[in-house]
Coordinates of C-alpha atoms in Angstrom, one line a residue:
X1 CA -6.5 -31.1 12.5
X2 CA -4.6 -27.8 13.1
X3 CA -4.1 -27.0 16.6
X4 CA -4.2 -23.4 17.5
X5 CA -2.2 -22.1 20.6
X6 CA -4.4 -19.2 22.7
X7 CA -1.9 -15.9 22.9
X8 CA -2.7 -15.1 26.4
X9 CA -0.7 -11.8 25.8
X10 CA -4.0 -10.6 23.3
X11 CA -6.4 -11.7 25.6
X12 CA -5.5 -9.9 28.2
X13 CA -5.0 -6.6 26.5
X14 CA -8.9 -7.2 25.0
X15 CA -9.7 -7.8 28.4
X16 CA -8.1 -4.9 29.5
X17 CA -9.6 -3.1 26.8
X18 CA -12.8 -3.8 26.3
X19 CA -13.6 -5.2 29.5
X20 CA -12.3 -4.2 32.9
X21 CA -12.6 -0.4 32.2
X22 CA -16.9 -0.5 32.3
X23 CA -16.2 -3.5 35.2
X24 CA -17.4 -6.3 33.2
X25 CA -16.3 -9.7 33.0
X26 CA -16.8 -13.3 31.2
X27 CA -19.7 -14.2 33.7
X28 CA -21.3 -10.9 32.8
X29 CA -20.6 -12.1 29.1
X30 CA -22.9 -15.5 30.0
X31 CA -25.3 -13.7 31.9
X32 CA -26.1 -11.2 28.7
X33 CA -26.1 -14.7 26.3
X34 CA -28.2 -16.2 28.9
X35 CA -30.6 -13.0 28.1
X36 CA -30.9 -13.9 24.8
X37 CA -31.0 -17.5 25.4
X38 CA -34.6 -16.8 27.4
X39 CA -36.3 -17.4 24.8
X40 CA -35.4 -20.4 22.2
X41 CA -32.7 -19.4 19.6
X42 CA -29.9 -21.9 18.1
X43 CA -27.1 -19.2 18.5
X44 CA -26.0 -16.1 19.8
X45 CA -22.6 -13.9 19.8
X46 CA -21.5 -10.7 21.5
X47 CA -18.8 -8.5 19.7
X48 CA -16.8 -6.3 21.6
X49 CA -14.3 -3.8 19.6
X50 CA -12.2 -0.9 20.5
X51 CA -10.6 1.2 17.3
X52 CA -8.6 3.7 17.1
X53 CA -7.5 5.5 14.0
X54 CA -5.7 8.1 11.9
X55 CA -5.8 10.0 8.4
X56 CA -3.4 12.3 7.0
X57 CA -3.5 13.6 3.8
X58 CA -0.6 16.1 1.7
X59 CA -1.2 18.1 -1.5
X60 CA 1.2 20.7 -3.1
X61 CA 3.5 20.2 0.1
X62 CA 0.8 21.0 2.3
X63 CA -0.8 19.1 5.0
X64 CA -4.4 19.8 3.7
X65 CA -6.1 17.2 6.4
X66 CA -5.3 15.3 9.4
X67 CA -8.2 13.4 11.3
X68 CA -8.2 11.5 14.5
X69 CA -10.5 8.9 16.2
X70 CA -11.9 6.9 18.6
X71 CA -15.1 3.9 18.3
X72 CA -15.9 1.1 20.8
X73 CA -18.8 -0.6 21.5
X74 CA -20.7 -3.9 21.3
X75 CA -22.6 -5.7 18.9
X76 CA -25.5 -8.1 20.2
X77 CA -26.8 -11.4 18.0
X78 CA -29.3 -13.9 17.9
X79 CA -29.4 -16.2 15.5
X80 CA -32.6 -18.6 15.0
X81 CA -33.0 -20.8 11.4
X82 CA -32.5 -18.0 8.8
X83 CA -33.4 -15.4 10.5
X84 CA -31.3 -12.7 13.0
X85 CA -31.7 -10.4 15.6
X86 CA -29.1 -7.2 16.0
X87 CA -28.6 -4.4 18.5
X88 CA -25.6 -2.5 19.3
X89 CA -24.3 -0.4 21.9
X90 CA -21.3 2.4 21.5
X91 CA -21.6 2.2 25.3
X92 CA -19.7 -0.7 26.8
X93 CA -21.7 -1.5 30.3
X94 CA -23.5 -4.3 32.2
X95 CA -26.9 -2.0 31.3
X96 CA -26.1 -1.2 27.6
X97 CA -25.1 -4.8 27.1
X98 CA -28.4 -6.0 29.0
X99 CA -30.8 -3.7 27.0
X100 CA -29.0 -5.4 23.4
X101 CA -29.5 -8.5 24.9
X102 CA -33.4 -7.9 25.7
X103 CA -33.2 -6.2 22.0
X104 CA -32.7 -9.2 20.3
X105 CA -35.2 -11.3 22.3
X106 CA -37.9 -10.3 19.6
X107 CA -36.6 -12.9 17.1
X108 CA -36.0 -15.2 19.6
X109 CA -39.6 -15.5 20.8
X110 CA -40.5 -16.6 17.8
X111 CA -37.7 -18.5 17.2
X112 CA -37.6 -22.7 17.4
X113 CA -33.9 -23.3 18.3
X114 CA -33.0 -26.1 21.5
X115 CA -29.8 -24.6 22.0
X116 CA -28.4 -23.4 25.6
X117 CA -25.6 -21.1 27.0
X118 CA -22.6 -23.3 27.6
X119 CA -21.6 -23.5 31.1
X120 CA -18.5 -21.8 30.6
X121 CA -16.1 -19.9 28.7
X122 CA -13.0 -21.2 27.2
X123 CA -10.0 -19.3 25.1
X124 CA -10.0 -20.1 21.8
X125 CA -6.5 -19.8 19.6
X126 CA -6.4 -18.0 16.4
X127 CA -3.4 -17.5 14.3
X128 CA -0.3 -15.5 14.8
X129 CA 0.0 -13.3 11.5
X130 CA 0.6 -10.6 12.5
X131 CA 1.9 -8.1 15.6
X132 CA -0.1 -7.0 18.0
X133 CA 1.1 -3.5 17.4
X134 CA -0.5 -0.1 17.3
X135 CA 0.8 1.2 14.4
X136 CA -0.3 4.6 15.2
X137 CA 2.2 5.1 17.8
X138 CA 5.1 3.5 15.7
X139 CA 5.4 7.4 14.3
X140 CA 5.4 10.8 15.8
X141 CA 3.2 13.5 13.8
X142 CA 6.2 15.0 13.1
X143 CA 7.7 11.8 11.6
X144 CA 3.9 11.1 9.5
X145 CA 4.4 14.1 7.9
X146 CA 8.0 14.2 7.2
X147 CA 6.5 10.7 5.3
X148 CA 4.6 12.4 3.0
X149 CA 6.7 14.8 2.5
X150 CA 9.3 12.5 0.9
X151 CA 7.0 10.2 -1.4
X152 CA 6.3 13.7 -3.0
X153 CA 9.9 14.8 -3.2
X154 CA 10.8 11.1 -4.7
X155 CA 7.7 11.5 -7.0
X156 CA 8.7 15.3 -8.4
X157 CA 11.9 14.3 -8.7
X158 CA 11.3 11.2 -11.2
X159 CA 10.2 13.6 -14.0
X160 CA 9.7 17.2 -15.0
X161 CA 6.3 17.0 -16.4
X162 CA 4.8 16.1 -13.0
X163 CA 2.6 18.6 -12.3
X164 CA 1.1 17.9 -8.6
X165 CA 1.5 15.0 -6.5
X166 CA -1.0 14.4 -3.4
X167 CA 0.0 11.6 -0.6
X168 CA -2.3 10.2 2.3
X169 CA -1.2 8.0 5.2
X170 CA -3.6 5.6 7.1
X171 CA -3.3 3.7 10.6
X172 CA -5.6 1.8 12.3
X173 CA -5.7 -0.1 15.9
X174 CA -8.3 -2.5 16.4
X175 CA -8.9 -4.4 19.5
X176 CA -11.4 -7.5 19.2
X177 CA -13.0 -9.9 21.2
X178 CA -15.7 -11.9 20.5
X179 CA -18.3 -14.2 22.8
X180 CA -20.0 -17.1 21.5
X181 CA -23.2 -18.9 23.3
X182 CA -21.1 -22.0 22.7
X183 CA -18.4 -21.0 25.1
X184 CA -16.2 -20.1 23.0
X185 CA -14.1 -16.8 24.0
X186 CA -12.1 -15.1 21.3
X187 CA -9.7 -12.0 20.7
X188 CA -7.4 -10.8 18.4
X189 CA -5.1 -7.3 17.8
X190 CA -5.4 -6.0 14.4
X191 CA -2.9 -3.3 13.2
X192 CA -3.5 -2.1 9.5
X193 CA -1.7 0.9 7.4
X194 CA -1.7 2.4 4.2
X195 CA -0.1 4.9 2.1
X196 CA -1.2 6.4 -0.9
X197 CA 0.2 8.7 -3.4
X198 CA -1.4 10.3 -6.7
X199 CA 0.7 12.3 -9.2
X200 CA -0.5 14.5 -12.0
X201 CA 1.7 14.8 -15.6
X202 CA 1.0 17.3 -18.0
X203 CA 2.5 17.5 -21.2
X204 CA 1.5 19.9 -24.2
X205 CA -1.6 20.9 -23.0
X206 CA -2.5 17.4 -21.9
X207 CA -2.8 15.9 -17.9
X208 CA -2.6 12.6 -16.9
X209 CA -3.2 10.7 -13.8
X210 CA -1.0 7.9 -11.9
X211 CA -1.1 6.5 -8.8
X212 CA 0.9 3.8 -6.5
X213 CA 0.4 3.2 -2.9
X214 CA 0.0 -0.2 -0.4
X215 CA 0.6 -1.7 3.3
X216 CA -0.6 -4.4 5.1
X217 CA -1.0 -5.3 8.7
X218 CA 2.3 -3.7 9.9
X219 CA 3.2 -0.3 11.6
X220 CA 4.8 2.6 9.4
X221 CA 8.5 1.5 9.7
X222 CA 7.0 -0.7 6.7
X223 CA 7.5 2.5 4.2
X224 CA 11.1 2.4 3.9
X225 CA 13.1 4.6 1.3
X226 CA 12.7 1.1 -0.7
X227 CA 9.2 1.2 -0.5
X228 CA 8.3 5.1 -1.3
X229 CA 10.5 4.9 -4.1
X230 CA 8.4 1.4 -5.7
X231 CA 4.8 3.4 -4.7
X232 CA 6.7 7.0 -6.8
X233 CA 7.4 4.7 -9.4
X234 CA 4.2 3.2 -10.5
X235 CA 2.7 6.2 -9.9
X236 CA 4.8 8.3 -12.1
X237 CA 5.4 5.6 -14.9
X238 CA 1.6 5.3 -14.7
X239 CA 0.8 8.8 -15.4
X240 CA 3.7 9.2 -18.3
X241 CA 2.4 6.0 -20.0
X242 CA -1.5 7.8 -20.0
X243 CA 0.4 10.7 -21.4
X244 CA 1.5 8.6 -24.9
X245 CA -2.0 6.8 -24.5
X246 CA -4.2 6.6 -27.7
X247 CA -7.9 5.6 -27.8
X248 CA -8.9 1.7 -27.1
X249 CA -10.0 0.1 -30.0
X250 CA -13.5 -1.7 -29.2
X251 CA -14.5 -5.3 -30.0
X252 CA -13.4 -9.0 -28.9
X253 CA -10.1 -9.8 -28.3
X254 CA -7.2 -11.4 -27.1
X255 CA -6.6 -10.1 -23.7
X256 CA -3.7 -10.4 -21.4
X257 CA -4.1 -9.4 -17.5
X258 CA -0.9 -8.2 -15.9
X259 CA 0.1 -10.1 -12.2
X260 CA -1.0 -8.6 -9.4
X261 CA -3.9 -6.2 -8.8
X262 CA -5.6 -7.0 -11.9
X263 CA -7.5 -9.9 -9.6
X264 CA -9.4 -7.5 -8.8
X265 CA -11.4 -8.6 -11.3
X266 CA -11.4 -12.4 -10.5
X267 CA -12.5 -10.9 -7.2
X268 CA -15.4 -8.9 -8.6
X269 CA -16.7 -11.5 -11.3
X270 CA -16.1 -14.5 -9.4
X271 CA -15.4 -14.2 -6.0
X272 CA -18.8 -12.3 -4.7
X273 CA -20.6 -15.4 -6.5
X274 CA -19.2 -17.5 -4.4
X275 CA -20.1 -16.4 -1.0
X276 CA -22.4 -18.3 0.9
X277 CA -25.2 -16.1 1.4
X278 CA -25.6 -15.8 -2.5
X279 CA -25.3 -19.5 -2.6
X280 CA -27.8 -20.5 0.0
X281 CA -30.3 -18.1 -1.5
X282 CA -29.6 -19.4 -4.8
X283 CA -29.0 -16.2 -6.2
X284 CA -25.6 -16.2 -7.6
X285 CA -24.6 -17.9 -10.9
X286 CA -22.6 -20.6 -8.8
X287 CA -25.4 -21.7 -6.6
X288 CA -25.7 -25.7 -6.3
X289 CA -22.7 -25.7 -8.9
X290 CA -20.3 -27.9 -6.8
X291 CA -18.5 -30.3 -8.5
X292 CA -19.1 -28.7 -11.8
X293 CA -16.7 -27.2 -14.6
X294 CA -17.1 -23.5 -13.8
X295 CA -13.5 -22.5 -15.4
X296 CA -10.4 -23.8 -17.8
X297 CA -8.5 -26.7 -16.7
X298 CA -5.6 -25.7 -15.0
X299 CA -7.7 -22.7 -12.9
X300 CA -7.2 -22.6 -9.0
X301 CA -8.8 -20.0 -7.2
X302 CA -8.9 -20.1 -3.2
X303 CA -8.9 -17.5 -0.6
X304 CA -6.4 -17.4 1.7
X305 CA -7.1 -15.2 5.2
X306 CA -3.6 -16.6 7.0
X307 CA -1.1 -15.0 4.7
X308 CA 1.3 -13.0 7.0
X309 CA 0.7 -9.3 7.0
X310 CA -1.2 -9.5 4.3
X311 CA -4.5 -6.2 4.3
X312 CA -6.6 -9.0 4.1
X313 CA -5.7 -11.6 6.7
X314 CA -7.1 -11.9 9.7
X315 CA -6.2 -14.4 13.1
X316 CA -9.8 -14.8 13.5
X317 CA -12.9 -13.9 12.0
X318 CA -15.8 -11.7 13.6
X319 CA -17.4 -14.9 14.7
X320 CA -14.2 -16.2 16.8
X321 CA -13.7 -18.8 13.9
X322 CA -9.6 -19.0 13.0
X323 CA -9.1 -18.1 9.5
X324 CA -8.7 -20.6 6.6
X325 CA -7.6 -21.0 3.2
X326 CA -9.7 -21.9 1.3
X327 CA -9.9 -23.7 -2.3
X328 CA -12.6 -22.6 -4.0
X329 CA -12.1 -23.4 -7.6
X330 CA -9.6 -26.5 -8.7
X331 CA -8.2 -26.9 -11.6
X332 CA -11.4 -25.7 -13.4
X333 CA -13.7 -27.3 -11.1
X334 CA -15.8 -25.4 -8.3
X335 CA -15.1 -26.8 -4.9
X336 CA -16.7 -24.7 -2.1
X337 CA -18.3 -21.5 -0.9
X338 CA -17.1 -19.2 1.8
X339 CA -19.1 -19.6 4.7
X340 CA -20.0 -17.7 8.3
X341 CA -21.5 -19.6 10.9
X342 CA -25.0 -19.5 10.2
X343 CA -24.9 -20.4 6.2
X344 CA -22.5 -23.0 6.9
X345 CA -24.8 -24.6 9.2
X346 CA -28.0 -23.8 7.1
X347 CA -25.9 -25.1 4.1
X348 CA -24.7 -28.5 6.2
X349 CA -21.1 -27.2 5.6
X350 CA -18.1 -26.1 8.0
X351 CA -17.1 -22.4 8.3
X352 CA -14.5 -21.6 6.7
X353 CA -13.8 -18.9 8.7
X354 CA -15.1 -15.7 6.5
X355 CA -17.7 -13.8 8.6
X356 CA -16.4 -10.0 8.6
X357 CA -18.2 -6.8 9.3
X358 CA -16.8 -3.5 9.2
X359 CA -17.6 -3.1 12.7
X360 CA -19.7 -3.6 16.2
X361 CA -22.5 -1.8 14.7
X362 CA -22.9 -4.4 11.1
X363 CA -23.8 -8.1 11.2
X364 CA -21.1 -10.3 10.1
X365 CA -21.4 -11.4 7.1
X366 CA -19.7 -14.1 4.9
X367 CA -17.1 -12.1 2.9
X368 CA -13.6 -12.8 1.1
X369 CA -10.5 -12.2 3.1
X370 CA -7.4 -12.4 0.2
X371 CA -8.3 -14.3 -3.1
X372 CA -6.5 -15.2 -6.1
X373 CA -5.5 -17.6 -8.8
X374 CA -2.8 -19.9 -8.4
X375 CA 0.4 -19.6 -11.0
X376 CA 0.3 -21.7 -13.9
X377 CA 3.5 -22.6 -15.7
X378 CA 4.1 -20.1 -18.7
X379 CA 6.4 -17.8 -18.8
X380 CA 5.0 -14.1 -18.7
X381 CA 6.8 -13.4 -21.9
X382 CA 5.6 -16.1 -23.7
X383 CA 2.0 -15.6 -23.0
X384 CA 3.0 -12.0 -24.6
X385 CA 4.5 -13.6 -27.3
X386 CA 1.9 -16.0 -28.3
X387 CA -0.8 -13.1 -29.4
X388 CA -1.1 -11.8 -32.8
X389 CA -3.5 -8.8 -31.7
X390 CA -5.0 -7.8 -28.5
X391 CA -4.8 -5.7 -25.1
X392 CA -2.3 -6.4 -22.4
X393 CA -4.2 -5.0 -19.2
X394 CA -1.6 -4.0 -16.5
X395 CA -4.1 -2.3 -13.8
X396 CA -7.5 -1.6 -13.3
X397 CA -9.6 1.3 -11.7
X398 CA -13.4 0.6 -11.1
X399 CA -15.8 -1.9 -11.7
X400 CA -19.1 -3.4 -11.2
X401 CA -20.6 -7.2 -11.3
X402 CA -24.0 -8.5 -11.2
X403 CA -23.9 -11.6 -9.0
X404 CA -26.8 -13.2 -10.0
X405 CA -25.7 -13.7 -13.7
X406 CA -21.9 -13.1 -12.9
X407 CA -21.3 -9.8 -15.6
X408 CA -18.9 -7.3 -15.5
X409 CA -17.4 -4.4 -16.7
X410 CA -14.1 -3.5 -15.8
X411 CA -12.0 -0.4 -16.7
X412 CA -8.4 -0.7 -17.2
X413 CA -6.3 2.4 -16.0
X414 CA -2.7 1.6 -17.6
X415 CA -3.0 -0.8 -20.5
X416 CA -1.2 -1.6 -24.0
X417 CA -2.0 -3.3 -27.3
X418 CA -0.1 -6.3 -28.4
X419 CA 0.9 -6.5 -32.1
X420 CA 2.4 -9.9 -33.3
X421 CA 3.7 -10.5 -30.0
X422 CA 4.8 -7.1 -29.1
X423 CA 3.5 -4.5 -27.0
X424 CA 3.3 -1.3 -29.2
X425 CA 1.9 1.5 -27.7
X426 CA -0.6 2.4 -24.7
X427 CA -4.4 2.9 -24.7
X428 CA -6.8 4.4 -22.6
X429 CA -10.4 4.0 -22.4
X430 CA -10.3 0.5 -22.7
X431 CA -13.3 -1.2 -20.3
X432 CA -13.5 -5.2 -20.3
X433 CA -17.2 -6.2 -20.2
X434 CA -18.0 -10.0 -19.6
X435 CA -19.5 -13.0 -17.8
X436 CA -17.4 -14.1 -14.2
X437 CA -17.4 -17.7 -15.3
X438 CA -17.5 -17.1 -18.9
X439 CA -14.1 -15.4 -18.9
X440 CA -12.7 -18.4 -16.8
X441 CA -13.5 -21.0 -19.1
X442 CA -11.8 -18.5 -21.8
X443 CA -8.3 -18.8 -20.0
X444 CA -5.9 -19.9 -22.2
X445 CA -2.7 -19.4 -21.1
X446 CA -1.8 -19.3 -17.1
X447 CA 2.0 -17.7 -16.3
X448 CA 4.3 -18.3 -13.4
X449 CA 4.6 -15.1 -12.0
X450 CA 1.4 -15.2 -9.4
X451 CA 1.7 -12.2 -7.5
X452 CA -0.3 -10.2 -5.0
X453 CA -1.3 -6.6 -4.7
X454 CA 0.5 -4.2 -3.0
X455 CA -2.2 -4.0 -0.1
X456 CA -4.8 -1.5 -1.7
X457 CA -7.9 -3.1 -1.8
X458 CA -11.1 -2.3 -0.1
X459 CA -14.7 -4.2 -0.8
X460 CA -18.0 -3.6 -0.3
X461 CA -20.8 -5.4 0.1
X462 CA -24.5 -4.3 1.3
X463 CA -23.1 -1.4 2.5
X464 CA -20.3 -2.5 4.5
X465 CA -16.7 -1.7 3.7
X466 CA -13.6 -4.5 4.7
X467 CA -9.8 -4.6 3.7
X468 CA -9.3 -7.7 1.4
X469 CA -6.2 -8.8 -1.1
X470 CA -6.3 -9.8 -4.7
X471 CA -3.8 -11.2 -6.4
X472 CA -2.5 -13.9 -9.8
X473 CA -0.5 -14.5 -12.3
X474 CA -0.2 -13.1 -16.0
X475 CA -3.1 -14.6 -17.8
X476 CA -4.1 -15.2 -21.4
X477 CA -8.1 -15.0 -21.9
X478 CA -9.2 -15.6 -25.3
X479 CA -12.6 -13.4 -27.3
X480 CA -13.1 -11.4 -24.4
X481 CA -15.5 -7.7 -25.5
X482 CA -13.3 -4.7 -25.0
X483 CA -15.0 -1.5 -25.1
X484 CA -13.4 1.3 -26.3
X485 CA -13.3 5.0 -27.7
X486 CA -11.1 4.3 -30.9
X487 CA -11.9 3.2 -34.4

């Protein structure tokens, strides 16, 4: 059993935050549980959050926007069977947090839950992934732009057939703390950042588009010359490659997925199926399927929420829970769900620490955090090596998956066919369109080169918006449909 050490430095800044301002307190905390508790319910939670954050965005040289702002408040729940009660407050007070309370006593009359407010409160430790920083102070505006202003001088300077180049900067502070009718008291610090950058090519007539960006849970002294000059890169060599591009051919096909941010599709196709709220409703594809072949041999897919730095890591969930990782698929066979409080315990499984919501004002909801395929043993060039004809994906753009019957379709923004074990020239247009667990079970080939996204990736999920991490190796997947524009 992992022991995990309270940081009484980010407690007291969320009590100093979120608390002592509107003259609040824990026993003011158990006196608005107690509220909800007046009526029968088998759990409640209060989530307290203070955020702060920042948007810059350049075009042509230009600073074309620059936003700033500020959102606290408090999210009130009451949990009884399968059914909740919500209210939330963007006033923190003894009042506001009383008339939530009362708000969510609705379900609770009708509700059949022997639980009671524990007698006290007690500091719960998360993980230490990250800083406790505030990222937006880490720069002056002066120094955000100046930023910007060099990704696009890197970027223009890479090649002469690009044609504009537009950069954005992100920061965000966010203060947590959570309250559990089980006593348990919670907090975390969460910095996040992100740049961006986008670069038009033209060439005879014709315009292209690449772009590169990433970040993580740091402050901006992340984006070192180093780092703008990887992000100019993929943006340009992106856009250059489009430039050459011919039409996809359509049909089935040996298909190769780069390392990297092309789990975005293992996240799309398979990692929404196996959420617990999908699974407990039986409506996803994986639903009562553990224990069962779902993928290849040699396929391991888990999410991982504890990786340092990482845009999709957390020190503790929105329920107070410290993250996990998670196996969810081993070696072919499905192993678990990811579960928030309440499916785990309608589901007679633990938590595994994966309630997020994209703020005091959503429920939590059981969500991944970062998820990806463990490596395999091949070497990437073989796996390139081994295909006689096919399409060697390198990155994706958008995509959609059903979750009850697990199909996709994916498009590929930078991708190349493969001729007797070459790659030959690029395409464009090409879309992948499949089944989640179908594909896995095509794998063929897994290489050793597992590698994570550069900290780009945002999901959504019944309207609510979290940062996550995909990530895997090169993979070989065998009759997959590739649509496509060319003959």
């Amino acid at each position: 059993m992992t022991l995990f050490v309270p940081n009484p430095a980010i407690l007291s800044t969320a009590r100093d935050t979120l608390l002592t301002p509107f003259s609040l307190d824990e026993s003011a905390l158990q006196r608005a549980l107690g509220e909800v508790f007046a009526h029968r319910v088998d759990y409640a939670d209060l989530f307290f959050q203070f955020t702060k954050s920042e948007s810059w965005s350049l075009e042509e040289g230009i600073v074309k926007t620059g936003s700033f702002a500020i959102d606290q408040g408090v999210g009130v729940r009451a949990v009884s069977g399968d059914k909740t009660a919500f209210a939330y407050s963007d006033e923190i007070s003894a009042s506001a947090l009383s008339k939530a309370a009362q708000a969510t006593r609705t379900i609770a009359r009708q509700g059949a839950g022997k639980a009671k407010v524990a007698a006290g409160m007690k500091h719960t430790g998360g993980r230490s992934l990250y800083l406790p920083h505030d990222p937006l102070a880490s720069l002056d505006a002066t120094a955000k732009v100046a930023l910007l202003e060099k990704i696009e001088r890197i970027a223009r300077a890479k090649d002469p057939r690009i044609v504009q180049v537009m950069a954005g900067l992100a920061g965000e502070y966010d203060v947590v703390l959570v309250a559990r009718s089980d006593g348990v008291l919670a907090a975390d610090i969460r910095p996040l950042v992100r740049l961006s950058i986008t670069v038009i090519a033209e060439q005879h007539g014709r315009r292209e588009m690449g772009t590169g960006g990433g970040g993580g849970r740091v402050d901006y002294a992340y984006f070192t010359d180093a780092v703008l000059e990887q992000y100019a890169s993929d943006a340009v060599k992106s856009a250059l490659v489009n430039l050459e591009s011919r039409p996809a051919p359509a049909g089935p096909m040996t298909v190769v997925l780069g390392p990297g941010w092309p789990g975005v599709l293992l996240h799309e196709a398979v990692g929404h199926g196996l959420e617990g709220d999908f699974n407990r409703k039986g409506s996803s594809i994986f639903s009562g399927r553990i224990g069962e072949r779902v993928a290849a041999k040699g396929v391991t897919v888990v999410d991982d929420g504890t990786l340092a730095d990482r845009r999709g890591s957390l020190n503790i969930d929105d329920e107070g829970n410290p993250t996990q990782c998670t196996t969810l698929i081993e070696d072919g066979i499905l192993k678990g769900y990811l579960t928030d409080i309440m499916n785990a315990r309608l589901m007679k499984m633990p938590p595994t620490g994966n309630a997020r919501r994209e703020s005091f004002a959503h429920l939590p909801l059981p969500r991944m955090t970062n998820t990806y395929m463990l490596a395999g043993d091949k070497d990437p060039q073989e796996i390139i090596e081994s295909v006689k004809h096919g399409l060697y994906a390198v990155n994706f753009g958008g995509g959609q998956v059903d979750i009850t019957n697990g199909k996709f379709v994916f498009s590929a923004s930078e991708a190349y066919m493969v001729e007797n074990g070459q790659i030959t020239y690029p395409v464009k247009g090409a879309t992948l369109i499949g089944n989640g667990p179908d594909v896995l079970n095509r794998v063929s080939m897994i290489g050793n080169d597992l590698r994570l996204d550069f900290g780009v990736g945002v999901c959504g999920k019944e309207g609510q918006s979290v940062p996550v991490g995909v990530g895997q190796p090169t993979l070989r997947i065998e009759d997959v449909t590739v649509g496509g524009t060319g003959a």
